[in-house]
Coordinates of C-alpha atoms in Angstrom, one line a residue:
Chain A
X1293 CA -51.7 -36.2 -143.3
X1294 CA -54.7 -38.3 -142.7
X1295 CA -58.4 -37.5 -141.6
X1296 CA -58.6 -38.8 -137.9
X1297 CA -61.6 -40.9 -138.0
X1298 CA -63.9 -42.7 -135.6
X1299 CA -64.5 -46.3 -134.8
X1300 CA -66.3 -48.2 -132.2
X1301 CA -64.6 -50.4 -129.8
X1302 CA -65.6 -53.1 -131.2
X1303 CA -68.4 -53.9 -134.1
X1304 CA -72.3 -54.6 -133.7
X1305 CA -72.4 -53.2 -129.5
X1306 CA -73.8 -50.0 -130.1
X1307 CA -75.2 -47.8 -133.2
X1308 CA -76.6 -44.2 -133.5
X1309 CA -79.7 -44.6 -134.8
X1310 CA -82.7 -42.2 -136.0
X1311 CA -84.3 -42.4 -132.8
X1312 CA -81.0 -41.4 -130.8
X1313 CA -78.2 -43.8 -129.8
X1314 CA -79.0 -47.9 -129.2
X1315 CA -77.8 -50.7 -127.6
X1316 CA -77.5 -53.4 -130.1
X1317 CA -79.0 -57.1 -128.9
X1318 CA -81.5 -59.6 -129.0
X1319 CA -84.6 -60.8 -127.5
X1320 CA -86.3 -64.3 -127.1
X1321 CA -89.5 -63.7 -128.3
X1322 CA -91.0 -66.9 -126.6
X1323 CA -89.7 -66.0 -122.6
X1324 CA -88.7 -62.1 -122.9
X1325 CA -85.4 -62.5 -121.6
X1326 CA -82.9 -59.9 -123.3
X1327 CA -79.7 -59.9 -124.5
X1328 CA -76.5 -57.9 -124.6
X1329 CA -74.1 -57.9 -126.9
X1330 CA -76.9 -60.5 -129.2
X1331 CA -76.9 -64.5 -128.2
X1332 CA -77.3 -67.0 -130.8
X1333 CA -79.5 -68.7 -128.4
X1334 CA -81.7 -68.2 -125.3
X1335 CA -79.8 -68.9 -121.9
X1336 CA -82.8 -69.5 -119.5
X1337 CA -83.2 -73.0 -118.4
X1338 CA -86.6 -72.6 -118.4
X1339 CA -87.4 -71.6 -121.9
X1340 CA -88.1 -74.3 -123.8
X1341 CA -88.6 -72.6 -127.3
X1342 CA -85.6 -70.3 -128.1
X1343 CA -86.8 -67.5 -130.6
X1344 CA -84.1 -64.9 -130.8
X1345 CA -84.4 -61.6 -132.3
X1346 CA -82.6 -58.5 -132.9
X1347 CA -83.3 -55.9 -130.8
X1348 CA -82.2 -52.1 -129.3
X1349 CA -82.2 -51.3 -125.7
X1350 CA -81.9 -47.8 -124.8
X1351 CA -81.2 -45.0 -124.4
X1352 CA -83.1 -44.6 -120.3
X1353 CA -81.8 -46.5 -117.1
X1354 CA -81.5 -46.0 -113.5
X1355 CA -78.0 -46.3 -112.0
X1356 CA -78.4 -49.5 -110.1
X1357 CA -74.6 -48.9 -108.1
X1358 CA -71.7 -47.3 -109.3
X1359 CA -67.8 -47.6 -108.4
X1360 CA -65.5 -44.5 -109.2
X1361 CA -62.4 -46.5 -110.8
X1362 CA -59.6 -44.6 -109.1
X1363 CA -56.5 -46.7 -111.1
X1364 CA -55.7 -47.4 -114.6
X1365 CA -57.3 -50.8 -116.1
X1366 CA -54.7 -53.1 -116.9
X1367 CA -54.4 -54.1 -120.9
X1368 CA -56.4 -54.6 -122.8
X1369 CA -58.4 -51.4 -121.7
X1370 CA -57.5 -48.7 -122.5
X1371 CA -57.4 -45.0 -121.6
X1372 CA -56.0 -41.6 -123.0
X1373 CA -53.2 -40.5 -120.9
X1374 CA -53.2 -38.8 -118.5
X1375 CA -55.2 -41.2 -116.8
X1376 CA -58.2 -39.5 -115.0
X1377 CA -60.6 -41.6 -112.6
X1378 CA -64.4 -42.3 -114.1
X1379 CA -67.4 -44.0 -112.4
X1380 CA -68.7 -47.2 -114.2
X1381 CA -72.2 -48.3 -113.3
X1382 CA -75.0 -50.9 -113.3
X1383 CA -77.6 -49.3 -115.0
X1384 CA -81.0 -51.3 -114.8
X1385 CA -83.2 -51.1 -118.4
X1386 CA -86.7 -51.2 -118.0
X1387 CA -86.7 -53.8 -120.8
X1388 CA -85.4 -56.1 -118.1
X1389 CA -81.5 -55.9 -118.5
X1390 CA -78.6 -54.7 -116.1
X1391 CA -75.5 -53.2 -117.9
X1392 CA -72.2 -52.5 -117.1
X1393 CA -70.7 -49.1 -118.6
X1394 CA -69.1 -46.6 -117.6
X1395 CA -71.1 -43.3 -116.7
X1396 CA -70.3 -40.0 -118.3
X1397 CA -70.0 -37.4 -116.0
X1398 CA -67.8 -34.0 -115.3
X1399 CA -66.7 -35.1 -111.9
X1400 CA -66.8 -38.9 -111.4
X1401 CA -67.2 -38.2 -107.4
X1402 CA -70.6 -36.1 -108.1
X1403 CA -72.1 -39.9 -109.2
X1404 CA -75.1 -40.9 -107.7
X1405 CA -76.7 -44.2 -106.7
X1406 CA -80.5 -44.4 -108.3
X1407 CA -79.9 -41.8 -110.2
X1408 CA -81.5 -41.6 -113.7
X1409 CA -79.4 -42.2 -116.8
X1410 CA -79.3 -41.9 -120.1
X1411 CA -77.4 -43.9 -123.1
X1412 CA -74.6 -41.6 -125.0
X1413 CA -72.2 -42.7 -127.1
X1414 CA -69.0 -41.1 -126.3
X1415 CA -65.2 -41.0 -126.8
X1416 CA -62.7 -44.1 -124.9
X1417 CA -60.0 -42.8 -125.9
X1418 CA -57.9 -41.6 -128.5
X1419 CA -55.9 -44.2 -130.8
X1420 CA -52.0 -42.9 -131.0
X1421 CA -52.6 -42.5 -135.0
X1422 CA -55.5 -40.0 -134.4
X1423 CA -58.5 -42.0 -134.7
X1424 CA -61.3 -41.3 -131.7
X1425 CA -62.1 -44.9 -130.5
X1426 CA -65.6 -44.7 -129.0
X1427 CA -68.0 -46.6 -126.7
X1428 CA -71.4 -46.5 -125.0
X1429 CA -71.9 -44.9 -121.8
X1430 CA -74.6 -44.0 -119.4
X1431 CA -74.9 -40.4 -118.8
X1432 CA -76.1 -39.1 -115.5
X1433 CA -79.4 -36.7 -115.6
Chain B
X351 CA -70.6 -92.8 -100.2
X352 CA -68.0 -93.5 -97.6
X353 CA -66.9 -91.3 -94.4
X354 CA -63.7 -89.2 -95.4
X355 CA -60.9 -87.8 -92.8
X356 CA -58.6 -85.0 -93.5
X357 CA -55.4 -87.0 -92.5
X358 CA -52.8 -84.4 -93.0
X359 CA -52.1 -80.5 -94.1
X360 CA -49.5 -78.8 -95.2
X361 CA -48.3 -75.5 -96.6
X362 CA -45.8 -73.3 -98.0
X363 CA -46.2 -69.8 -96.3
X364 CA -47.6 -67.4 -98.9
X365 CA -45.5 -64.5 -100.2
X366 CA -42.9 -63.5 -102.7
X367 CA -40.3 -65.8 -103.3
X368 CA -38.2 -64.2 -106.1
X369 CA -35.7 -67.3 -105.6
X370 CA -38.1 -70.2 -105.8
X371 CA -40.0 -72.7 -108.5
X372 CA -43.6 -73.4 -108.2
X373 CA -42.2 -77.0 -108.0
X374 CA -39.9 -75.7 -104.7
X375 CA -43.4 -74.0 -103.2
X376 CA -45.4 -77.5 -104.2
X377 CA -42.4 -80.3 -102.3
X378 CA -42.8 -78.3 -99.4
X379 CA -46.3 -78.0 -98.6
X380 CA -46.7 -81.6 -99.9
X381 CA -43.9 -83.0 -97.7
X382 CA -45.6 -81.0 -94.9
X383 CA -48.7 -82.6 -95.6
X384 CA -47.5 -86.0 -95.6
X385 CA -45.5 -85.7 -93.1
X386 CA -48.5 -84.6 -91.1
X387 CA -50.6 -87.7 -92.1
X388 CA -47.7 -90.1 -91.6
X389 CA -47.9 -91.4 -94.5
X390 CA -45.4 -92.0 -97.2
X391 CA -45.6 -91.2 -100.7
X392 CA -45.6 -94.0 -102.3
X393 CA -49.0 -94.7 -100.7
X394 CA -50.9 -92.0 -102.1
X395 CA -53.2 -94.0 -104.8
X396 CA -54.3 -90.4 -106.6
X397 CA -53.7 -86.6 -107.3
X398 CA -56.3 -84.1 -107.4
X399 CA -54.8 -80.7 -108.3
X400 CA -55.5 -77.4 -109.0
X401 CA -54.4 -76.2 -112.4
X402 CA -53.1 -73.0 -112.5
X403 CA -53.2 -70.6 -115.3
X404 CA -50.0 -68.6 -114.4
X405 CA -47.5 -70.3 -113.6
X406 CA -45.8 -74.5 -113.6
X407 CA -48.3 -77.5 -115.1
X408 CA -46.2 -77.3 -118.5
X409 CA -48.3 -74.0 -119.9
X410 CA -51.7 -76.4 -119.6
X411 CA -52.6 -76.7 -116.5
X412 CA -50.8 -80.1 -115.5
X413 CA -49.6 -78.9 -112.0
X414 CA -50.9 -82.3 -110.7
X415 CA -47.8 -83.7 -113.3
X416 CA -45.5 -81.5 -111.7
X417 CA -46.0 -82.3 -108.5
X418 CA -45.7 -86.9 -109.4
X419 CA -42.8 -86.0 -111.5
X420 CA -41.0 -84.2 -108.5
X421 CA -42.1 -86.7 -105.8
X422 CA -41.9 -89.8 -107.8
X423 CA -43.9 -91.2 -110.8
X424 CA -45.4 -93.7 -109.2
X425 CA -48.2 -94.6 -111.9
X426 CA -51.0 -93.2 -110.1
X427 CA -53.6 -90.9 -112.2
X428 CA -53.9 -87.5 -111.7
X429 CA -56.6 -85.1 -112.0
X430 CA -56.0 -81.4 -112.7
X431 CA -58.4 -79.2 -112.1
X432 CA -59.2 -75.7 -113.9
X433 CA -61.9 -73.7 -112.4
X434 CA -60.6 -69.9 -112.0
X435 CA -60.0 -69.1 -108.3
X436 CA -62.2 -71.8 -107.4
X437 CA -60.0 -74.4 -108.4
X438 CA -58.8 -75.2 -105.1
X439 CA -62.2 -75.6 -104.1
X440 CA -62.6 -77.9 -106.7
X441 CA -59.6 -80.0 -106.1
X442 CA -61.0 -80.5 -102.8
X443 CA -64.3 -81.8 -103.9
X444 CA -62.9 -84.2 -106.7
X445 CA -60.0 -86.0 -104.1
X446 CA -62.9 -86.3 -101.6
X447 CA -65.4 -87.7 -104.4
X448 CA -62.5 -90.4 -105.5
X449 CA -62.0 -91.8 -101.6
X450 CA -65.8 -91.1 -100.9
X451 CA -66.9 -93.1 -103.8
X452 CA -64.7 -96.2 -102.6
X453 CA -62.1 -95.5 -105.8
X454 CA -59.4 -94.9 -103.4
X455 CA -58.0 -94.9 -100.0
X456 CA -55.4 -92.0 -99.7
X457 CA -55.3 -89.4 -101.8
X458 CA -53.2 -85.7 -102.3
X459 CA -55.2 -82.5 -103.4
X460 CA -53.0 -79.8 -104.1
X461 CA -53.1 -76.5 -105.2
X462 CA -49.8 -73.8 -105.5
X463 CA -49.5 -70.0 -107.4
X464 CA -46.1 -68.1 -108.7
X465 CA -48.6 -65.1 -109.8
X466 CA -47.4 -62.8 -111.9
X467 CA -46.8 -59.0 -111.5
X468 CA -49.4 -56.4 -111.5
X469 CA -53.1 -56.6 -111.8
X470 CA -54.3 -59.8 -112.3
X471 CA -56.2 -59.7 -116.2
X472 CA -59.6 -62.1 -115.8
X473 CA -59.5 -63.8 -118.9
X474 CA -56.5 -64.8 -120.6
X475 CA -58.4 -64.9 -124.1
X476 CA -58.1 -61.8 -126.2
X477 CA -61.1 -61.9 -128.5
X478 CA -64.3 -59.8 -129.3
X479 CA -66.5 -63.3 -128.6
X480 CA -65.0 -63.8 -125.0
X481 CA -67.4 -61.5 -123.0
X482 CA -64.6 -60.5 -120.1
X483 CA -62.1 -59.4 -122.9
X484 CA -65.0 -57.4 -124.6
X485 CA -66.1 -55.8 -120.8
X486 CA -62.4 -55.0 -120.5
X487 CA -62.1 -53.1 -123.5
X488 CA -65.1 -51.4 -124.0
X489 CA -65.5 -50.5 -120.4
X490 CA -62.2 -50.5 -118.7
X491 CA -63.7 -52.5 -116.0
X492 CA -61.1 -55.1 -114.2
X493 CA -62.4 -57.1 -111.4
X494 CA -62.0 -54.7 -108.0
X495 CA -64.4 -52.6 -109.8
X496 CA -67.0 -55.2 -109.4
X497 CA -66.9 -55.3 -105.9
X498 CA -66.9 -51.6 -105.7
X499 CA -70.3 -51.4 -106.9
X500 CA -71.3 -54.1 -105.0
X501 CA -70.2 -52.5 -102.2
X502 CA -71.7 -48.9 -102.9
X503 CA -74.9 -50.7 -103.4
X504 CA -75.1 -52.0 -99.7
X505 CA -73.7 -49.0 -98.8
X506 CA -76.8 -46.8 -100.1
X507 CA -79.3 -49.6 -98.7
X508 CA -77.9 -50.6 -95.2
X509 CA -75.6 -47.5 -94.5
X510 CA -72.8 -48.9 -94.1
X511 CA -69.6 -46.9 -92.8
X512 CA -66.1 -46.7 -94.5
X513 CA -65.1 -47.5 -91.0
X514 CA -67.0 -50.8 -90.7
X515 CA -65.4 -52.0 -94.2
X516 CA -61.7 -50.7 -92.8
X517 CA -62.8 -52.6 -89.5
X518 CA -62.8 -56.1 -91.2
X519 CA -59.2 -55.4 -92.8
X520 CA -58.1 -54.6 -89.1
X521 CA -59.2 -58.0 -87.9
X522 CA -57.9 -59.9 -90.8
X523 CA -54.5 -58.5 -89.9
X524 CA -55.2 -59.2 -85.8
X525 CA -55.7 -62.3 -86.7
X526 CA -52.8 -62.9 -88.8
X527 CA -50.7 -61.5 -86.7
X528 CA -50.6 -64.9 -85.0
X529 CA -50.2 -66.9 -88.7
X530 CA -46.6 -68.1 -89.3
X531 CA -48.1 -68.6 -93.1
X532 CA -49.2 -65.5 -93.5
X533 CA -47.7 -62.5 -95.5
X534 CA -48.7 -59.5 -94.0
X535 CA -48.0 -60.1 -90.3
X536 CA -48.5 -56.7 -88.9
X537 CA -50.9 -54.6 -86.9
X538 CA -53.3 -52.1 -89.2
X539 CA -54.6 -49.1 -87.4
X540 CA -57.9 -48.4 -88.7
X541 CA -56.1 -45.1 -89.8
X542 CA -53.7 -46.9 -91.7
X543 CA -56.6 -48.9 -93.6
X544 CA -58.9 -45.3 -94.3
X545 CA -55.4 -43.7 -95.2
X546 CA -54.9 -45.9 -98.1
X547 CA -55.3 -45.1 -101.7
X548 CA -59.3 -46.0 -103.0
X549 CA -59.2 -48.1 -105.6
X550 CA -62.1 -48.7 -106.4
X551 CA -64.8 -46.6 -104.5
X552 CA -65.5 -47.4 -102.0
X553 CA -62.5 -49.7 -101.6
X554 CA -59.2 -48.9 -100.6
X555 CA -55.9 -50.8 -101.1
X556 CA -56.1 -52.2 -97.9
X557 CA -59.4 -53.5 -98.4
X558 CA -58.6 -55.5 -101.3
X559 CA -56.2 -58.6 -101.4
X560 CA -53.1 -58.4 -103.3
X561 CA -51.3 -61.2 -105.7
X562 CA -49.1 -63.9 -103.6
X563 CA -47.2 -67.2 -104.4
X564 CA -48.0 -70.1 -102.2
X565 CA -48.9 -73.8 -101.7
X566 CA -50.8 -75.7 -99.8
X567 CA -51.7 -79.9 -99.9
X568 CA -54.3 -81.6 -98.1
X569 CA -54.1 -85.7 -97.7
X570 CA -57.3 -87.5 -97.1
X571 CA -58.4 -90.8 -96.8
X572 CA -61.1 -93.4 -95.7
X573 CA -62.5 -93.8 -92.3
X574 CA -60.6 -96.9 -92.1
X575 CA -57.4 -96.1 -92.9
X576 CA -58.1 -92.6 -90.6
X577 CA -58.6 -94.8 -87.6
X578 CA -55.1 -96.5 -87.8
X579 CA -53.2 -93.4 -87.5
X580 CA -56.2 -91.2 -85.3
X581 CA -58.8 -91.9 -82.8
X582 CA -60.4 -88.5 -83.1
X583 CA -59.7 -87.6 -86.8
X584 CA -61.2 -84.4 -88.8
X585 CA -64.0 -85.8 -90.9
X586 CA -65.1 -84.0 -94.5
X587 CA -68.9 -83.1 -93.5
X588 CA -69.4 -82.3 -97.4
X589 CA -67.7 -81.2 -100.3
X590 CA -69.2 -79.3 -102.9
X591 CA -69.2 -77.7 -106.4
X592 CA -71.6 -75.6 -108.2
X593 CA -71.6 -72.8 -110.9
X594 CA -74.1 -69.5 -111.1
X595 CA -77.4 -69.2 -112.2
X596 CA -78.6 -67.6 -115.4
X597 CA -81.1 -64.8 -113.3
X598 CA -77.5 -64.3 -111.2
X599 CA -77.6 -60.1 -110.8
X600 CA -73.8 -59.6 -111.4
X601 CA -73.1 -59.4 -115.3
X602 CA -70.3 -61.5 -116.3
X603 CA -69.8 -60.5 -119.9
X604 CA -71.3 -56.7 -120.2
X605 CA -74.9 -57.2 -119.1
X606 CA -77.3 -59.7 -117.0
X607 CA -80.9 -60.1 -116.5
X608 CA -81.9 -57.5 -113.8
X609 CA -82.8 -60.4 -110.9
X610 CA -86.3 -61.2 -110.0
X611 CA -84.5 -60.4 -106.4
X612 CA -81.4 -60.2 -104.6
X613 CA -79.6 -62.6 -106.5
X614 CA -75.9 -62.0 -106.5
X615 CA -73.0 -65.2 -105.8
X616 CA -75.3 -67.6 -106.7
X617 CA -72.4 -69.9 -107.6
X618 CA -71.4 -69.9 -103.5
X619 CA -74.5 -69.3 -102.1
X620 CA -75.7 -72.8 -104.2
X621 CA -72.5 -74.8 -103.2
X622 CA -73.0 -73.5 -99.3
X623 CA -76.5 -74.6 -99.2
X624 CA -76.0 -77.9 -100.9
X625 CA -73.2 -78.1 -97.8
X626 CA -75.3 -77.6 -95.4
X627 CA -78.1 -80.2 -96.6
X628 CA -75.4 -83.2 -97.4
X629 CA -73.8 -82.2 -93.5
X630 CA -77.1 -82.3 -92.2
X631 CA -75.9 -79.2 -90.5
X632 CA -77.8 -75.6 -90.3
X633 CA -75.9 -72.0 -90.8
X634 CA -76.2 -72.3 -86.7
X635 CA -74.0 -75.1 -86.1
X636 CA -70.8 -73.4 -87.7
X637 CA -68.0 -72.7 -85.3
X638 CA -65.9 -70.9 -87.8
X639 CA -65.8 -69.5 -91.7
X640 CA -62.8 -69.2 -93.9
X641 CA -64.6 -67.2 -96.6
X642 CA -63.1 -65.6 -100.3
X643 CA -62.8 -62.3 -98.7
X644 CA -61.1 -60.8 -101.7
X645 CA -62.3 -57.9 -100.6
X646 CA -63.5 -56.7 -97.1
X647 CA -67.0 -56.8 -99.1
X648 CA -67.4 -60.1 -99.2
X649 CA -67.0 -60.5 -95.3
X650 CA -70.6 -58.8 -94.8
X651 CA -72.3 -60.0 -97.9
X652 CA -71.7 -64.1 -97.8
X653 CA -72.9 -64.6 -94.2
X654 CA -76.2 -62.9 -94.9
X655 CA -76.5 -64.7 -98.4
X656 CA -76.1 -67.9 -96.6
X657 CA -77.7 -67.6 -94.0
X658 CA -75.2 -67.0 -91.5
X659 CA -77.0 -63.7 -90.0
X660 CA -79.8 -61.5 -90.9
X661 CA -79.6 -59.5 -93.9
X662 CA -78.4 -55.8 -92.8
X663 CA -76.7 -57.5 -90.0
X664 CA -72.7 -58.2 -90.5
X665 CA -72.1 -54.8 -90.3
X666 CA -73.1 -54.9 -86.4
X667 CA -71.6 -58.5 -86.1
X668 CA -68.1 -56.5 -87.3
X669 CA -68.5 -53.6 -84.9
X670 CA -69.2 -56.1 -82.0
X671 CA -66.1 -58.1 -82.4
X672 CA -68.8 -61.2 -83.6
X673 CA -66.5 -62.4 -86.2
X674 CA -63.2 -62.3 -84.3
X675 CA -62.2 -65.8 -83.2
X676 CA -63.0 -65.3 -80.0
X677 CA -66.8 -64.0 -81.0
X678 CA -70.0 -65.9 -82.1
X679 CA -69.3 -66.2 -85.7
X680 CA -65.6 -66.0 -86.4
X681 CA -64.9 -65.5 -89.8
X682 CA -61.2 -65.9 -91.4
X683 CA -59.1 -66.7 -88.3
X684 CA -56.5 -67.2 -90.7
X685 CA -55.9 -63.8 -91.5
X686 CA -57.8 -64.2 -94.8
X687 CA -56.7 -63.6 -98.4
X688 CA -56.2 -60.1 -97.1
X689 CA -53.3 -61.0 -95.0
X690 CA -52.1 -63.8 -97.1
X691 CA -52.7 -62.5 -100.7
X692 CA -54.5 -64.6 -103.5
X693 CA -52.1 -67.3 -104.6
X694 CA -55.8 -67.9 -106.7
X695 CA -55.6 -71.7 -107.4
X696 CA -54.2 -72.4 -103.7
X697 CA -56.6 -70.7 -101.7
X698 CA -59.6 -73.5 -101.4
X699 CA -56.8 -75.7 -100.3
X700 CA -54.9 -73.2 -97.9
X701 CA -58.6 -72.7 -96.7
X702 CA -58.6 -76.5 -95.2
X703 CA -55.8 -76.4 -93.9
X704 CA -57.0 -73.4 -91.7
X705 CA -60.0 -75.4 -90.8
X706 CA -58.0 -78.5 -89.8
X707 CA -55.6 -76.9 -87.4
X708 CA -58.7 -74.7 -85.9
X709 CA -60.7 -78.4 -85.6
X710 CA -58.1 -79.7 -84.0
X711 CA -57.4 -77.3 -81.5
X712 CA -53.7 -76.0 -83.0
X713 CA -54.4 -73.0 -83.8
X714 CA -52.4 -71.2 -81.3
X715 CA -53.2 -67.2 -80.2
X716 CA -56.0 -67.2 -83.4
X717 CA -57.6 -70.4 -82.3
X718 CA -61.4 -70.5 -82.2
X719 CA -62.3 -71.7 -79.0
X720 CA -64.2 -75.1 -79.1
X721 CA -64.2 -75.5 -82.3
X722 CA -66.2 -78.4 -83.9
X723 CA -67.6 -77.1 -87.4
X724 CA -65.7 -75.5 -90.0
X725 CA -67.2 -73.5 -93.4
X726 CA -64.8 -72.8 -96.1
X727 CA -66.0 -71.4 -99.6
X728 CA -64.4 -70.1 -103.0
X729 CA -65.8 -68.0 -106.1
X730 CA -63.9 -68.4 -109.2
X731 CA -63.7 -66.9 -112.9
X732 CA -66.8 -68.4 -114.8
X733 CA -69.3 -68.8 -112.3
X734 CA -67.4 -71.2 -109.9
X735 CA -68.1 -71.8 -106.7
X736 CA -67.4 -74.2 -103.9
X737 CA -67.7 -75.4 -100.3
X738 CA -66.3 -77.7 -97.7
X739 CA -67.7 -78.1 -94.4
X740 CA -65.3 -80.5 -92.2
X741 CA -65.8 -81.2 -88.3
X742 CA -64.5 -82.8 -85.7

């Protein structure tokens, strides 16, 4: 019998750091514009000196919207089954950038626009071999 | 750049056709068109098609091949063209760019769908570097989901009702009613709409378009040519393409830059504008819209974004009976992608079509009185967006 185990989603998105968890990405140092997941270069038109460097966003947002996703995702999401609704958000950083994740909450109805949030990183589902896959989320206050 | 007519339109009605090819869909809305434009096909000097990602064009795209091969391979060169759902759209614009620049004199856009069952997956890639596969997986977030939140969001700023989102799905359905293209040709209560399952809150099944097959073909051709066969021909105002802006407020891999302001569709808003300023027309000379309403969402957020009404204001414009096609600014006569279904690559091309027959009055029990400008716009996968403004 194997040890179930825990892996992100995917590699280099998201990391629990000393300070509490992160969002993983970059910044252009010349223009200020961030990044998630990290770019190799700056996207804005109007910079004209790309300087990119790593940087963590998190863990405090406001809920921009919200939508309460009331069907399972097709593939390649995925889910644990039963399937149970959950609210995914925009959730404005005040280092500048919107992201989409989905919020954590005990009843996805209860969501609020506006309302603060806060960066967790929490179970997606679990793999049929046992293993808890996990991803970032936005927590509502 | 040289005046262009619309000569001719045809289509396939849109549905489920278990029993047919894409090729069967294709030959009939392409015969339709010609036959409309009395012309034969030996004459058409180009193709401009839509590629589609699901179904014919030999797995890459090549439905413009398809369509030669099935007609007659006459030599001619074909363009197929690849832009998500906006690749009707930009079908349109590159057969009206090769007559407009002089290339040609008659040429065929196209665009026709088999879709697949189910939910329609964005991106057809599956690796961590695409940014819609990694927003799939890591947030579970298909596309309806989008427009939920940009839905909630107006919502909690304008107050808008559930009933003023179910009202726009009951119009659609009015209106195709009277659409012998359409798929859905029934009534909806506006109890029927609320009733439905949400899908995506606030959005309920009836709100949101599903998945159809369909073709539709478009011939158009120089002002010369249009004058042999017309006196009074429907002339392409402007054509055009554009893709989003970096600043855009909608993420499209799992974050954006939260927008200096209210910056969401950039992609249409930009092709819309550019319309209007090569038509040397204003938002206020437009007798009727055929809009991407993928979702009842989109019917009160594009008019504002373009300047079609007031921001705050489709809401009211909805409850008045404005946009019916008997009101000031009828939007999607046609019954819309609501009452057709996406057949995504078709649509900018079925959208003409619907602007044709309203310009030139044959639009039967949905036609638009007087109508003498006509609007049509898609929104496709990567930041796609175009417009087409013909009148009469």
């Amino acid at each position: 019998m194997t040890t179930p185990t825990t892996t992100p989603v995917a590699e280099g998105l998201f990391a629990e750091t000393a300070a509490g968890p992160r969002l993983l990405g970059s910044k252009c140092t010349t223009c200020e514009t961030p990044y998630f997941p990290k770019a190799a270069i700056c996207h804005n038109p109007n910079c004209n000196d790309s300087k990119l460097e790593d940087a963590e966003f998190g863990p405090h947002g406001k809920l921009w919207s919200y939508t309460v996703q009331y069907y399972p995702p097709p593939p390649p999401a995925k889910y644990d089954e039963p399937y149970k609704p959950y609210a995914i958000g925009l959730i404005d950083l005040p280092e500048g950038l919107r992201v989409l994740a989905q919020v954590s909450t005990v009843d996805p109805e209860s969501t609020v626009g506006g309302a603060d949030v806060e960066l967790v990183i929490e179970r997606l589902y679990t793999s049929p071999e046992g293993n808890e896959v996990t991803t970032f989320k936005f927590r509502q206050s | 750049m040289r005046e262009v007519a619309v000569l001719g339109v045809g289509m396939h009605p849109w549905g489920k056709f278990a029993d047919k090819s894409i090729t069967d869909l294709s030959r009939t809305a392409v015969e339709a068109a010609l036959k409309d434009a009395n012309v034969a096909w030996p004459e058409i000097e180009a193709v401009s098609a839509a590629s589609s990602r699901f179904s014919g064009g030999k797995g890459w795209g090549l439905n413009g091949n398809d369509i030669v091969e099935e007609m007659g391979s006459t030599g001619i060169p074909v363009y197929n063209l690849s832009a998500g759902c906006a690749a009707g759209g930009n079908a349109f614009n590159i057969g009206y760019t090769l007559v407009a620049s002089g290339l040609y004199d008659k040429v065929l856009v196209f665009g026709a769908e088999k879709m697949p069952k189910g939910m329609i997956q964005t991106s057809g890639v599956e690796e961590e570097t695409d940014p819609e596969y990694l927003r799939q997986v890591s947030v579970g977030m298909p596309g309806p989901a989008f427009w939920g939140m940009l839905c909630s969001q107006r919502m909690a700023e304008y107050g808008t009702t559930e009933e003023q989102l179910a009202r726009i799905a009951v119009k659609a359905h009015d209106n195709a009613v009277h659409n012998e293209y359409a798929r859905f040709r029934k009534k909806f209560t506006l109890e029927d709409v609320l009733n439905s399952n949400m899908v995506s809150y606030p959005l309920r099944l009836y709100e949101i378009c599903p998945i159809s097959d369909g073709a539709a073909a478009v011939v158009l051709c120089s002002a010369e040519e249009a004058r042999k066969h017309t006196t009074d021909p429907v002339w392409v105002a402007a054509s055009t393409v554009a893709t989003y802006r970096y600043d855009d407020g909608i993420p499209r891999g799992l974050a954006s830059v939260v927008p200096p302001a209210r910056t969401h569709h950039s992609e249409a808003k930009l092709a819309v504008s550019k319309a209007f300023d090569d038509a040397s027309l204003a938002p206020k000379d437009v007798s009727l819209v055929e809009l991407q309403d993928n979702t009842v969402y989109y019917e009160l957020a594009f008019p504002e974004e373009w300047g079609l009404c007031e921001p705050g204001e489709a809401e009211s414009l909805v409850e008045k009976g404005e946009t019916t096609p008997v009101g000031s600014l009828p939007i999607n006569p046609s019954g819309g992608f609501l009452s057709f279904g996406e057949a995504t690559t078709a649509m900018g091309v079925f959208q003409v079509c619907e602007l044709a027959w309203q310009l030139r009055g044959e639009a039967g029990e949905r036609q638009v009185p007087n109508a003498k400008v006509g609007l049509a716009q898609t929104l496709g996968l990567g930041g796609n967006g175009t417009a087409t403004i013909l009148k009469r």
